[in-house]
C-alpha positions as a LaTeX table, in Angstrom:
\begin{tabular}{lrrr}
\hline
Residue & $x$ (\AA) & $y$ (\AA) & $z$ (\AA) \\
\hline
Met1 & $-7.14$ & 12.72 & $-11.10$ \\
Asp2 & $-6.13$ & 16.51 & $-11.25$ \\
Gln3 & $-8.63$ & 17.31 & $-8.53$ \\
Lys4 & $-6.93$ & 19.54 & $-5.83$ \\
Ala5 & $-6.72$ & 18.55 & $-2.19$ \\
Val6 & $-9.67$ & 19.54 & 0.11 \\
Val7 & $-8.34$ & 20.82 & 3.35 \\
Arg8 & $-10.62$ & 21.19 & 6.41 \\
Pro9 & $-9.74$ & 22.57 & 9.81 \\
Val10 & $-10.47$ & 20.15 & 12.74 \\
Ser11 & $-10.87$ & 21.19 & 16.54 \\
Leu12 & $-9.48$ & 18.73 & 18.96 \\
Pro13 & $-10.31$ & 20.00 & 22.62 \\
Gly14 & $-7.77$ & 18.89 & 25.11 \\
Asp15 & $-10.20$ & 17.36 & 27.57 \\
Arg16 & $-11.28$ & 14.77 & 24.95 \\
Arg17 & $-9.56$ & 11.47 & 24.03 \\
Val18 & $-8.69$ & 11.29 & 20.37 \\
Leu19 & $-8.44$ & 8.08 & 18.53 \\
Val20 & $-7.24$ & 7.62 & 15.01 \\
Ile21 & $-7.81$ & 4.49 & 12.82 \\
Ser22 & $-6.82$ & 3.88 & 9.32 \\
Asp23 & $-7.21$ & 1.27 & 6.60 \\
Ile24 & $-10.07$ & $-0.69$ & 7.80 \\
His25 & $-10.79$ & $-2.15$ & 4.25 \\
Gly26 & $-14.38$ & $-3.39$ & 5.15 \\
Asn27 & $-13.42$ & $-5.43$ & 8.16 \\
Leu28 & $-16.13$ & $-4.46$ & 10.28 \\
Pro29 & $-15.58$ & $-7.14$ & 13.03 \\
Phe30 & $-12.14$ & $-5.82$ & 13.54 \\
Leu31 & $-13.49$ & $-2.22$ & 13.78 \\
Lys32 & $-16.07$ & $-3.15$ & 16.34 \\
Gly33 & $-13.52$ & $-5.24$ & 18.22 \\
Leu34 & $-11.03$ & $-2.44$ & 18.39 \\
Leu35 & $-13.59$ & 0.25 & 19.40 \\
Lys36 & $-14.87$ & $-2.16$ & 22.19 \\
Lys37 & $-11.27$ & $-2.69$ & 23.43 \\
Ala38 & $-10.60$ & 0.93 & 23.37 \\
Gly39 & $-13.90$ & 1.58 & 25.43 \\
Phe40 & $-14.83$ & 4.21 & 22.66 \\
Ser41 & $-17.76$ & 6.46 & 23.74 \\
Ser42 & $-19.48$ & 9.63 & 22.91 \\
Ser43 & $-16.97$ & 11.66 & 25.07 \\
Asp44 & $-14.19$ & 10.51 & 22.62 \\
Ile45 & $-13.27$ & 11.85 & 19.21 \\
Leu46 & $-12.59$ & 9.35 & 16.54 \\
Ile47 & $-10.52$ & 10.22 & 13.19 \\
Ile48 & $-10.92$ & 7.72 & 10.39 \\
Leu49 & $-7.85$ & 8.15 & 8.29 \\
Gly50 & $-9.20$ & 6.81 & 5.04 \\
Asp51 & $-9.55$ & 3.38 & 3.32 \\
Ile52 & $-12.73$ & 2.36 & 4.78 \\
Leu53 & $-13.54$ & 0.45 & 1.60 \\
Glu54 & $-12.06$ & $-2.15$ & $-0.77$ \\
Lys55 & $-10.45$ & $-5.50$ & $-0.68$ \\
Ser56 & $-13.37$ & $-6.99$ & 1.37 \\
Thr57 & $-16.99$ & $-7.95$ & 0.97 \\
Gly58 & $-17.81$ & $-6.01$ & 4.11 \\
Ser59 & $-17.00$ & $-2.62$ & 2.66 \\
Leu60 & $-20.51$ & $-1.29$ & 2.38 \\
Asp61 & $-21.62$ & $-2.48$ & 5.74 \\
Thr62 & $-18.51$ & $-0.85$ & 7.34 \\
Leu63 & $-19.28$ & 2.44 & 5.51 \\
Arg64 & $-22.87$ & 2.49 & 6.80 \\
Tyr65 & $-21.87$ & 1.67 & 10.37 \\
Leu66 & $-19.42$ & 4.66 & 10.42 \\
Met67 & $-22.06$ & 6.83 & 8.88 \\
Asp68 & $-24.39$ & 5.74 & 11.64 \\
Leu69 & $-21.67$ & 6.31 & 14.20 \\
Ser70 & $-21.06$ & 9.72 & 13.00 \\
Arg71 & $-24.61$ & 10.88 & 13.77 \\
Thr72 & $-24.22$ & 10.00 & 17.38 \\
His73 & $-20.54$ & 10.56 & 18.08 \\
Thr74 & $-17.75$ & 12.95 & 17.10 \\
Val75 & $-16.25$ & 11.29 & 14.07 \\
Tyr76 & $-14.06$ & 12.92 & 11.37 \\
Phe77 & $-13.00$ & 11.45 & 8.16 \\
Val78 & $-10.31$ & 11.93 & 5.42 \\
Gln79 & $-10.61$ & 10.18 & 2.13 \\
Gly80 & $-8.28$ & 7.32 & 1.14 \\
Asn81 & $-7.54$ & 6.12 & $-2.28$ \\
Cys82 & $-9.71$ & 3.09 & $-1.68$ \\
Asp83 & $-12.62$ & 5.40 & $-0.73$ \\
Ala84 & $-12.09$ & 7.22 & $-3.94$ \\
Thr85 & $-12.09$ & 4.12 & $-6.10$ \\
Pro86 & $-15.93$ & 3.85 & $-6.47$ \\
Leu87 & $-16.03$ & 7.48 & $-7.15$ \\
Gly88 & $-13.34$ & 7.01 & $-9.83$ \\
Phe89 & $-15.55$ & 4.35 & $-11.33$ \\
Leu90 & $-18.52$ & 6.58 & $-11.47$ \\
Ser91 & $-16.64$ & 9.41 & $-13.10$ \\
Gly92 & $-14.72$ & 7.24 & $-15.53$ \\
Met93 & $-11.38$ & 8.26 & $-14.03$ \\
Trp94 & $-9.54$ & 5.24 & $-15.37$ \\
Pro95 & $-9.50$ & 3.51 & $-18.86$ \\
Asp96 & $-12.01$ & 0.86 & $-19.31$ \\
Asp97 & $-9.34$ & $-1.81$ & $-19.65$ \\
Val98 & $-7.80$ & $-0.88$ & $-16.30$ \\
Thr99 & $-11.19$ & $-0.79$ & $-14.57$ \\
Ala100 & $-12.10$ & $-4.12$ & $-16.16$ \\
Arg101 & $-8.82$ & $-5.69$ & $-14.81$ \\
Tyr102 & $-9.45$ & $-4.22$ & $-11.40$ \\
Gly103 & $-13.13$ & $-5.36$ & $-11.22$ \\
Gly104 & $-12.17$ & $-8.68$ & $-12.49$ \\
Phe105 & $-9.42$ & $-9.37$ & $-10.06$ \\
Trp106 & $-11.37$ & $-8.22$ & $-6.75$ \\
Gly107 & $-14.89$ & $-9.00$ & $-7.79$ \\
Glu108 & $-17.42$ & $-8.64$ & $-5.00$ \\
Lys109 & $-14.57$ & $-7.24$ & $-2.89$ \\
Ser110 & $-14.45$ & $-4.09$ & $-5.00$ \\
Thr111 & $-17.09$ & $-1.70$ & $-3.71$ \\
Trp112 & $-18.18$ & $-0.58$ & $-7.24$ \\
Val113 & $-18.84$ & $-4.15$ & $-8.27$ \\
Ala114 & $-20.65$ & $-4.89$ & $-5.08$ \\
Met115 & $-22.73$ & $-1.72$ & $-5.59$ \\
Ala116 & $-23.44$ & $-2.57$ & $-9.20$ \\
His117 & $-24.61$ & $-6.33$ & $-8.34$ \\
Gln118 & $-26.74$ & $-4.87$ & $-5.47$ \\
Ala119 & $-28.28$ & $-2.44$ & $-7.95$ \\
Gly120 & $-29.07$ & $-5.54$ & $-10.05$ \\
Val121 & $-26.58$ & $-4.46$ & $-12.96$ \\
Pro122 & $-23.86$ & $-6.78$ & $-14.12$ \\
Val123 & $-20.30$ & $-5.33$ & $-14.94$ \\
Glu124 & $-18.60$ & $-8.21$ & $-16.61$ \\
Asn125 & $-17.43$ & $-6.04$ & $-19.49$ \\
Pro126 & $-17.06$ & $-2.27$ & $-20.26$ \\
Arg127 & $-20.10$ & $-2.04$ & $-22.33$ \\
Met128 & $-22.20$ & $-2.47$ & $-19.20$ \\
Tyr129 & $-20.38$ & 0.38 & $-17.34$ \\
Pro130 & $-22.78$ & 3.23 & $-18.33$ \\
Ala131 & $-25.79$ & 1.51 & $-17.01$ \\
Ala132 & $-24.01$ & 0.36 & $-13.97$ \\
Arg133 & $-22.92$ & 3.91 & $-13.19$ \\
Lys134 & $-26.52$ & 5.17 & $-13.54$ \\
Ala135 & $-27.84$ & 2.48 & $-11.42$ \\
Ile136 & $-25.33$ & 3.02 & $-8.58$ \\
Glu137 & $-26.01$ & 6.71 & $-8.42$ \\
Ala138 & $-29.61$ & 5.99 & $-8.04$ \\
Arg139 & $-29.31$ & 3.16 & $-5.69$ \\
Phe140 & $-26.64$ & 4.58 & $-3.29$ \\
Pro141 & $-27.19$ & 8.33 & $-2.98$ \\
Glu142 & $-26.41$ & 8.82 & 0.68 \\
Glu143 & $-23.42$ & 6.50 & 0.64 \\
Leu144 & $-22.00$ & 8.32 & $-2.39$ \\
Ala145 & $-22.67$ & 11.88 & $-0.98$ \\
Phe146 & $-20.81$ & 10.90 & 2.24 \\
Leu147 & $-17.88$ & 9.63 & 0.38 \\
Arg148 & $-17.77$ & 12.80 & $-1.76$ \\
Ser149 & $-18.06$ & 14.94 & 1.39 \\
Met150 & $-14.57$ & 13.53 & 2.75 \\
Pro151 & $-11.83$ & 15.98 & 2.77 \\
Thr152 & $-8.29$ & 15.13 & 1.67 \\
Ile153 & $-6.63$ & 16.64 & 4.69 \\
Leu154 & $-7.68$ & 17.54 & 8.17 \\
Leu155 & $-5.64$ & 20.30 & 9.57 \\
His156 & $-4.98$ & 21.17 & 13.30 \\
Glu157 & $-2.46$ & 23.43 & 14.82 \\
Asn158 & $-0.36$ & 20.36 & 16.09 \\
Tyr159 & $-1.31$ & 17.83 & 13.66 \\
Leu160 & $-1.92$ & 16.99 & 9.79 \\
Phe161 & $-4.14$ & 13.97 & 9.14 \\
Val162 & $-3.89$ & 12.61 & 5.64 \\
His163 & $-4.23$ & 9.32 & 4.18 \\
Gly164 & $-1.00$ & 8.85 & 2.26 \\
Gly165 & 1.16 & 11.73 & 2.91 \\
Val166 & 2.17 & 15.17 & 1.82 \\
Pro167 & 5.45 & 16.85 & 0.73 \\
Arg168 & 5.13 & 20.08 & 2.70 \\
Glu169 & 2.75 & 21.80 & 5.14 \\
Asp170 & 1.99 & 25.10 & 3.25 \\
His171 & $-0.03$ & 25.62 & 0.08 \\
Leu172 & $-1.80$ & 22.29 & 0.74 \\
Glu173 & $-4.79$ & 23.31 & $-1.29$ \\
Asp174 & $-2.38$ & 23.35 & $-4.38$ \\
Leu175 & $-1.60$ & 19.65 & $-4.00$ \\
Arg176 & $-3.15$ & 16.83 & $-6.07$ \\
Ala177 & $-5.65$ & 14.91 & $-3.92$ \\
Trp178 & $-4.70$ & 11.72 & $-5.34$ \\
Asp179 & $-1.10$ & 12.14 & $-4.70$ \\
Cys180 & $-2.03$ & 12.83 & $-1.04$ \\
Met181 & $-4.16$ & 9.59 & $-0.76$ \\
Lys182 & $-1.98$ & 7.26 & $-2.74$ \\
Asn183 & 1.44 & 8.10 & $-1.68$ \\
Asp184 & 3.51 & 5.00 & $-1.38$ \\
Glu185 & 6.53 & 4.47 & 0.85 \\
Phe186 & 5.85 & 7.90 & 2.39 \\
Leu187 & 8.39 & 7.23 & 5.30 \\
Arg188 & 11.13 & 6.62 & 2.81 \\
Gln189 & 10.87 & 10.07 & 1.15 \\
Asn190 & 12.85 & 11.86 & 3.99 \\
His191 & 10.25 & 14.47 & 4.91 \\
Ala192 & 10.13 & 16.22 & 8.26 \\
Phe193 & 7.52 & 18.48 & 9.66 \\
Arg194 & 6.70 & 21.03 & 12.30 \\
Arg195 & 3.37 & 19.44 & 12.89 \\
Trp196 & 2.86 & 15.83 & 13.49 \\
Val197 & 1.71 & 14.17 & 10.22 \\
Ile198 & $-0.43$ & 11.19 & 10.82 \\
Val199 & $-0.71$ & 8.82 & 7.82 \\
Gly200 & $-2.04$ & 5.34 & 6.88 \\
His201 & $-2.00$ & 3.75 & 3.37 \\
Trp202 & 1.31 & 1.85 & 3.51 \\
Pro203 & 1.40 & $-1.17$ & 5.92 \\
Val204 & 4.04 & $-0.47$ & 8.42 \\
Ser205 & 5.31 & $-4.00$ & 8.19 \\
Leu206 & 6.59 & $-3.26$ & 4.61 \\
Tyr207 & 9.08 & $-1.06$ & 6.19 \\
His208 & 10.77 & $-3.83$ & 8.14 \\
Pro209 & 13.20 & $-5.93$ & 6.06 \\
Asp210 & 13.98 & $-8.28$ & 9.11 \\
Ile211 & 11.28 & $-8.59$ & 11.68 \\
Pro212 & 7.50 & $-8.18$ & 10.64 \\
Ala213 & 5.84 & $-5.65$ & 13.04 \\
Ala214 & 2.46 & $-4.19$ & 12.55 \\
Asn215 & 2.48 & $-1.56$ & 15.40 \\
Pro216 & 2.39 & 2.09 & 14.58 \\
Leu217 & 5.66 & 3.65 & 13.52 \\
Ile218 & 6.28 & 6.85 & 15.57 \\
Leu219 & 9.23 & 8.99 & 14.30 \\
Pro220 & 9.81 & 11.93 & 16.85 \\
Asp221 & 12.61 & 13.33 & 14.81 \\
Arg222 & 10.57 & 13.82 & 11.67 \\
His223 & 7.05 & 14.35 & 13.35 \\
Ile224 & 5.55 & 11.45 & 11.47 \\
Val225 & 3.41 & 8.55 & 12.64 \\
Ser226 & 2.23 & 5.90 & 10.29 \\
Ile227 & $-0.45$ & 3.51 & 11.43 \\
Asp228 & $-1.60$ & 1.05 & 8.84 \\
Gly229 & $-1.45$ & $-2.42$ & 10.53 \\
Gly230 & $-2.28$ & $-4.40$ & 7.35 \\
Cys231 & $-5.87$ & $-5.07$ & 8.51 \\
Thr232 & $-7.70$ & $-7.37$ & 5.87 \\
Leu233 & $-4.71$ & $-7.38$ & 3.43 \\
Lys234 & $-2.29$ & $-9.53$ & 5.46 \\
Glu235 & $-2.99$ & $-12.79$ & 7.33 \\
Asp236 & $-1.14$ & $-11.21$ & 10.36 \\
Gly237 & $-2.72$ & $-7.87$ & 9.96 \\
Gln238 & $-4.19$ & $-5.87$ & 12.86 \\
Leu239 & $-6.16$ & $-2.72$ & 13.14 \\
Asn240 & $-4.49$ & $-0.02$ & 15.16 \\
Ala241 & $-5.88$ & 2.98 & 17.09 \\
Leu242 & $-3.43$ & 5.64 & 17.73 \\
Ile243 & $-4.30$ & 7.77 & 20.85 \\
Leu244 & $-3.16$ & 11.23 & 20.62 \\
Pro245 & $-1.40$ & 12.76 & 23.74 \\
Arg246 & $-3.64$ & 15.00 & 25.79 \\
Glu247 & $-0.97$ & 17.71 & 26.03 \\
Pro248 & 1.36 & 18.76 & 23.11 \\
Gly249 & 4.57 & 17.19 & 23.51 \\
Gly250 & 3.21 & 14.19 & 25.30 \\
Asp251 & 3.52 & 10.45 & 24.36 \\
Phe252 & 1.44 & 8.69 & 21.77 \\
Thr253 & $-0.14$ & 5.43 & 22.87 \\
Trp254 & $-2.03$ & 2.98 & 20.79 \\
Leu255 & $-4.25$ & $-0.12$ & 20.94 \\
Ala256 & $-4.56$ & $-3.01$ & 18.30 \\
Tyr257 & $-6.99$ & $-5.69$ & 17.37 \\
Asp258 & $-6.29$ & $-8.62$ & 15.26 \\
Gly259 & $-9.12$ & $-11.10$ & 15.96 \\
Leu260 & $-6.75$ & $-14.12$ & 16.55 \\
Pro261 & $-7.19$ & $-16.67$ & 19.35 \\
Thr262 & $-4.89$ & $-16.32$ & 22.27 \\
Met263 & $-2.63$ & $-19.15$ & 23.53 \\
Val264 & $-0.10$ & $-19.11$ & 26.32 \\
Ala265 & 3.51 & $-20.21$ & 25.86 \\
Leu266 & 4.63 & $-23.01$ & 28.05 \\
Glu267 & 8.52 & $-22.71$ & 27.38 \\
Asp268 & 11.04 & $-20.04$ & 26.88 \\
Gln269 & 12.47 & $-19.41$ & 23.53 \\
Ala270 & 15.44 & $-17.28$ & 22.44 \\
Pro271 & 15.17 & $-14.94$ & 19.32 \\
Ser272 & 16.75 & $-16.17$ & 16.03 \\
Pro273 & 19.71 & $-14.12$ & 14.77 \\
Asp274 & 19.52 & $-12.30$ & 11.28 \\
Pro275 & 15.87 & $-12.81$ & 10.64 \\
Leu276 & 14.31 & $-12.24$ & 7.11 \\
Asn277 & 10.79 & $-10.52$ & 6.43 \\
Ile278 & 9.65 & $-11.48$ & 3.06 \\
Arg279 & 7.05 & $-8.90$ & 2.19 \\
Trp280 & 5.09 & $-7.48$ & $-0.73$ \\
Gly281 & 7.34 & $-6.02$ & $-3.36$ \\
His282 & 10.26 & $-8.06$ & $-2.11$ \\
Ser283 & 8.86 & $-11.50$ & $-2.43$ \\
Gly284 & 10.23 & $-13.19$ & $-5.55$ \\
Leu285 & 11.33 & $-16.80$ & $-5.10$ \\
Glu286 & 12.98 & $-19.66$ & $-6.68$ \\
Val287 & 11.45 & $-22.95$ & $-5.56$ \\
Leu288 & 14.16 & $-25.44$ & $-4.89$ \\
Glu289 & 12.15 & $-28.23$ & $-3.43$ \\
Leu290 & 8.42 & $-28.40$ & $-3.51$ \\
Gly291 & 6.86 & $-29.90$ & $-0.35$ \\
Glu292 & 3.24 & $-30.71$ & 0.94 \\
Glu293 & 3.57 & $-28.44$ & 3.92 \\
Phe294 & 6.73 & $-26.60$ & 3.49 \\
Ser295 & 8.91 & $-25.82$ & 0.53 \\
Arg296 & 12.51 & $-24.95$ & 0.37 \\
Cys297 & 12.98 & $-21.60$ & $-1.64$ \\
Arg298 & 15.57 & $-19.14$ & $-2.43$ \\
His299 & 14.65 & $-15.48$ & $-1.80$ \\
Leu300 & 15.70 & $-13.78$ & $-5.00$ \\
Glu301 & 16.36 & $-10.47$ & $-3.44$ \\
Thr302 & 18.74 & $-11.70$ & $-0.75$ \\
Gly303 & 19.85 & $-15.02$ & $-2.11$ \\
Arg304 & 19.02 & $-16.60$ & 1.21 \\
Glu305 & 17.33 & $-20.05$ & 1.35 \\
Val306 & 14.27 & $-20.40$ & 3.54 \\
Asp307 & 11.37 & $-22.82$ & 4.19 \\
Ile308 & 8.11 & $-21.39$ & 3.35 \\
Pro309 & 4.53 & $-22.82$ & 3.88 \\
Thr310 & 3.63 & $-24.19$ & 0.66 \\
Asp311 & 0.21 & $-22.68$ & 0.58 \\
Phe312 & 1.85 & $-19.18$ & 0.79 \\
Leu313 & 3.34 & $-19.70$ & $-2.73$ \\
Arg314 & 1.91 & $-17.76$ & $-5.59$ \\
Glu315 & 2.41 & $-17.41$ & $-9.35$ \\
Gly316 & 2.42 & $-14.17$ & $-11.23$ \\
Pro317 & 3.47 & $-12.41$ & $-14.32$ \\
Gln318 & 7.11 & $-12.13$ & $-12.87$ \\
Gly319 & 7.22 & $-15.68$ & $-11.65$ \\
Thr320 & 6.80 & $-17.32$ & $-8.27$ \\
Tyr321 & 6.30 & $-15.24$ & $-5.26$ \\
Cys322 & 4.80 & $-15.53$ & $-1.80$ \\
Gln323 & 2.57 & $-13.70$ & 0.62 \\
Asp324 & 4.17 & $-12.10$ & 3.41 \\
Val325 & 6.16 & $-14.55$ & 5.57 \\
Thr326 & 9.23 & $-14.56$ & 7.97 \\
Asp327 & 11.62 & $-17.14$ & 9.39 \\
Tyr328 & 11.92 & $-15.20$ & 12.56 \\
Arg329 & 11.70 & $-17.05$ & 15.89 \\
Leu330 & 10.20 & $-14.77$ & 18.50 \\
Pro331 & 11.68 & $-14.11$ & 21.91 \\
Val332 & 9.29 & $-15.85$ & 24.32 \\
Lys333 & 9.01 & $-16.50$ & 28.04 \\
Ala334 & 6.83 & $-19.22$ & 29.53 \\
Gly335 & 3.52 & $-17.63$ & 30.43 \\
Asp336 & 3.51 & $-15.14$ & 27.46 \\
Ala337 & 0.27 & $-14.59$ & 25.66 \\
Leu338 & 0.61 & $-15.32$ & 22.01 \\
Ser339 & $-1.92$ & $-14.66$ & 19.18 \\
Leu340 & $-2.15$ & $-17.87$ & 16.98 \\
Leu341 & $-2.02$ & $-17.65$ & 13.21 \\
Arg342 & $-1.42$ & $-21.34$ & 12.39 \\
Gln343 & $-0.15$ & $-24.49$ & 13.88 \\
Thr344 & 2.30 & $-26.62$ & 11.70 \\
Ser345 & 4.26 & $-29.67$ & 12.24 \\
Arg346 & 7.29 & $-27.56$ & 12.70 \\
Gly347 & 5.81 & $-25.13$ & 15.38 \\
Ala348 & 3.37 & $-22.28$ & 15.35 \\
Leu349 & 3.26 & $-19.02$ & 13.36 \\
Val350 & 2.12 & $-16.53$ & 16.04 \\
Lys351 & 2.19 & $-12.82$ & 17.09 \\
Lys352 & 3.53 & $-11.27$ & 20.26 \\
Asp353 & 2.74 & $-7.69$ & 20.95 \\
Gly354 & 2.23 & $-6.89$ & 17.06 \\
Val355 & 5.29 & $-8.82$ & 15.89 \\
Thr356 & 5.00 & $-11.99$ & 13.84 \\
Gly357 & 7.28 & $-14.96$ & 14.29 \\
Trp358 & 7.66 & $-18.70$ & 14.90 \\
Tyr359 & 7.19 & $-20.33$ & 18.19 \\
Leu360 & 8.63 & $-23.91$ & 18.56 \\
Gly361 & 7.65 & $-24.64$ & 22.07 \\
Arg362 & 4.28 & $-26.01$ & 23.58 \\
Leu363 & 1.25 & $-23.97$ & 23.64 \\
Ala364 & $-2.02$ & $-24.12$ & 25.77 \\
Arg365 & $-5.19$ & $-22.37$ & 25.90 \\
Pro366 & $-5.50$ & $-19.77$ & 28.59 \\
\hline
\end{tabular}
């Protein structure tokens, strides 16, 4: 974990469109859907900002797809903490008990577990790890070489691309690679830069205490853009593609893909005041009344009472919590296109322009 950051220069000709995608987490259908929506072609440049892997059984397929794409298109990569996870297993980076808990929790959604099983070696307990490491190295030489070749940082005159974040723009080679990849809550560290620093890693919805939004966060005063849309990890997650301006000082644009069915709103709806976004790390609850479809709960952090879909409730070492949820009613006009997450007896949980909330009106298929 003391390995230093690998910094690599990148050339971005002004006559080519540049797309930046982060935190795919093995969701190959979302990646293909987003590239199709963007009209991605060999005349474009694609930067993959890390976390191709983990949290999904599609990780190896996604990695191989991007390896193939890089042979025919201009694709640059930086390594994310999840891309480093199988390499960490092979090097014995973490204690066996930590590795065992991780592998036991994620199972086949962990890349090194999937690799071991495909190589015909079980990894149910640490005694099997030496054989598994040897078998993985022998079975996946091209994939491992590709992962190991990824730099930590791509550096351009106007941009710095890194998965998690950096504390400064100079002496980058002295930074620990792991700290650049797994840099939680980077936007709350109050950094500002001369270059634009483009990051992923931390789902942008976690920065919103009121309204859950998965769109890229662009901070012009600090020259930071955060683009992780929660793909794979969140029910309302999306895969974002940030499009760099053609000229320095121009505006960023972006596209997103969430794979959800589209419905049309038939009635207007006003937004609800004072909404609450219950998100990971802030999701402790007290269940006041357990119901079949919805349960009345008290959100421990704010003390507010809210109805939560019962199947969102979870039990952990610290007690009851829930997956990300909101009580926000979206502002909607009749005719608006809405992405449908789920239909309930109390209305529909939907997304509109990357923002998640409830719609209580009637819906129709387009």
